[in-house]
Amino acid sequence: MSKPSLARGTRDFGPAQMAKRNYIFDTIRRIFQRYGFQPIETPAIENLSVLMGKYGDEGDQLLFKILNSGNFAEGLTETQWQEGYKKLTLKVSEKGLRYDLTVPFARFVVMNRSDLVMPFKRYQIQPVWRADRPQRGRYREFYQCDADVVGTDSLLCEAEIVLMIHEVLRGLGVLDFTVKINNRKILSGIAEIIGAPGQEGPMCVAIDKLDKIGKEKVEQELLERGFSAEAIEKLQPIYELANNQTDIFDNLRQWLAGSEIGSKGVAELEEVWTKVNNFGLPSPQLQLDVTLARGLSYYTGAIFEVKANGVQMGSISGGGRYDNLTGTFGMPGLSGVGISFGVDRIYDVMEELKLFPENQSITTQVMITNFDADAEAYGLGVLRQLREAGVNAELYPDASKLKKQFDYADRKRIPYVLIIGSEEIQTGVLSLKNMQSGEQQKLTLAEILGNFV
């Protein structure tokens, strides 16, 4: 019999890891709610008609498709088998695993628009799946924590996202980070200025790789994508702007003066900066990065990406403004903006930097011993009162020697053991042992409850 194994790009999480993950989830959820976001969930499986065409060609290839039930190949002719990957896929598969939470959210908004209060602020914490090549910090199944606002063009939403990113990461102890921000309108303006109007899509795909492959290879890719040598030469100021934050708004405004859409993008970002400053965010860790493109094709305004500094890791958060997403589902003109936190990457960053509180793996606060049937019967009554008082408690399930029960409590890092023998049952005075110090006290149940509540 073969040994069981995990699918590549997926992971199990034991109790110790889950305690840490829940610490991240709880922190993010608390801050989402503080900012007025409401929770929703959507199914893991979506129709391919919902998913396809929303993430660009690369995204479509990374979708996990689900084969139709039964004999999915029944009725296919030899010619149809030869038609190529895309056409064949649509004949044998009608559904797929969700690639992100934003597109399912757009579908949800369109299907439930009459019940939603607009602007609608939602958060969603669920797993997504991508048929990517697994590597450090990149998994095929991973959780996203998304917060989006739809139904308003207000740039206050962008400013609040900047504030929320700072609050989440500082709340988790990740203090050295950079919030990079750009605007797709600026990238459209750059395409106009270099003489390639309407080509910001392929330009963005290449520029988005600058961090990973460097300037020379980006320019080589632009040539391969049909950009002229003259256009690439006119693109040179982008690299200087990327490295120099001094007077960046003035310099960018001058460069894009000949482009109406580019100038609008600069003005929008300046307004976001102003609103963040008006809020009084202490020491904002914000950077305008004109090379930031983000691969997803549905962004139309501000785009965000967050990097943890001093750690070899890709972005730990990202998002942006989208004006047309619900239009693909028959509801045009509904603008939205959102952010997504990559929990798996944040986890790895916090693990590397040793940022998790030490007591995260403790779930049981008190364990009650079990020596015999009488002690168990008495212990069950004590157990009920502990739990009713809000104390995480458990009764050792078998009548065993004390050493075995102490070993169990030690390995599970339970801080207190409540010892109940015949003497304790008769007097009602119980022995509470501190497993770390070894100190043991004789206390009534009321006194014990007073220590924990």
Short mmCIF file of C-alpha atoms in Angstrom, two decimals, residues 169 174 177 305-308 313-318 340-343 345-346 349:
data_model
loop_
_atom_site.label_atom_id
_atom_site.label_comp_id
_atom_site.label_asym_id
_atom_site.label_seq_id
_atom_site.Cartn_x
_atom_site.Cartn_y
_atom_site.Cartn_z
CA LEU A 169 0.46 45.01 9.72
CA VAL A 174 5.17 43.58 11.03
CA PHE A 177 6.91 47.34 5.33
CA GLU A 305 1.06 46.32 -3.38
CA VAL A 306 2.64 45.76 0.02
CA LYS A 307 6.12 44.39 0.64
CA ALA A 308 7.62 43.28 3.96
CA MET A 313 9.14 37.25 0.06
CA GLY A 314 6.85 38.54 -2.67
CA SER A 315 4.03 40.96 -1.96
CA ILE A 316 1.98 40.20 1.16
CA SER A 317 -1.00 42.33 0.16
CA GLY A 318 -2.37 43.92 -2.99
CA SER A 340 -6.41 41.47 -0.30
CA PHE A 341 -4.09 40.19 2.45
CA GLY A 342 -2.16 37.00 1.66
CA VAL A 343 -2.34 35.14 4.98
CA ARG A 345 2.81 34.87 3.07
CA ILE A 346 2.14 37.00 6.16
CA VAL A 349 7.06 36.55 7.26
#
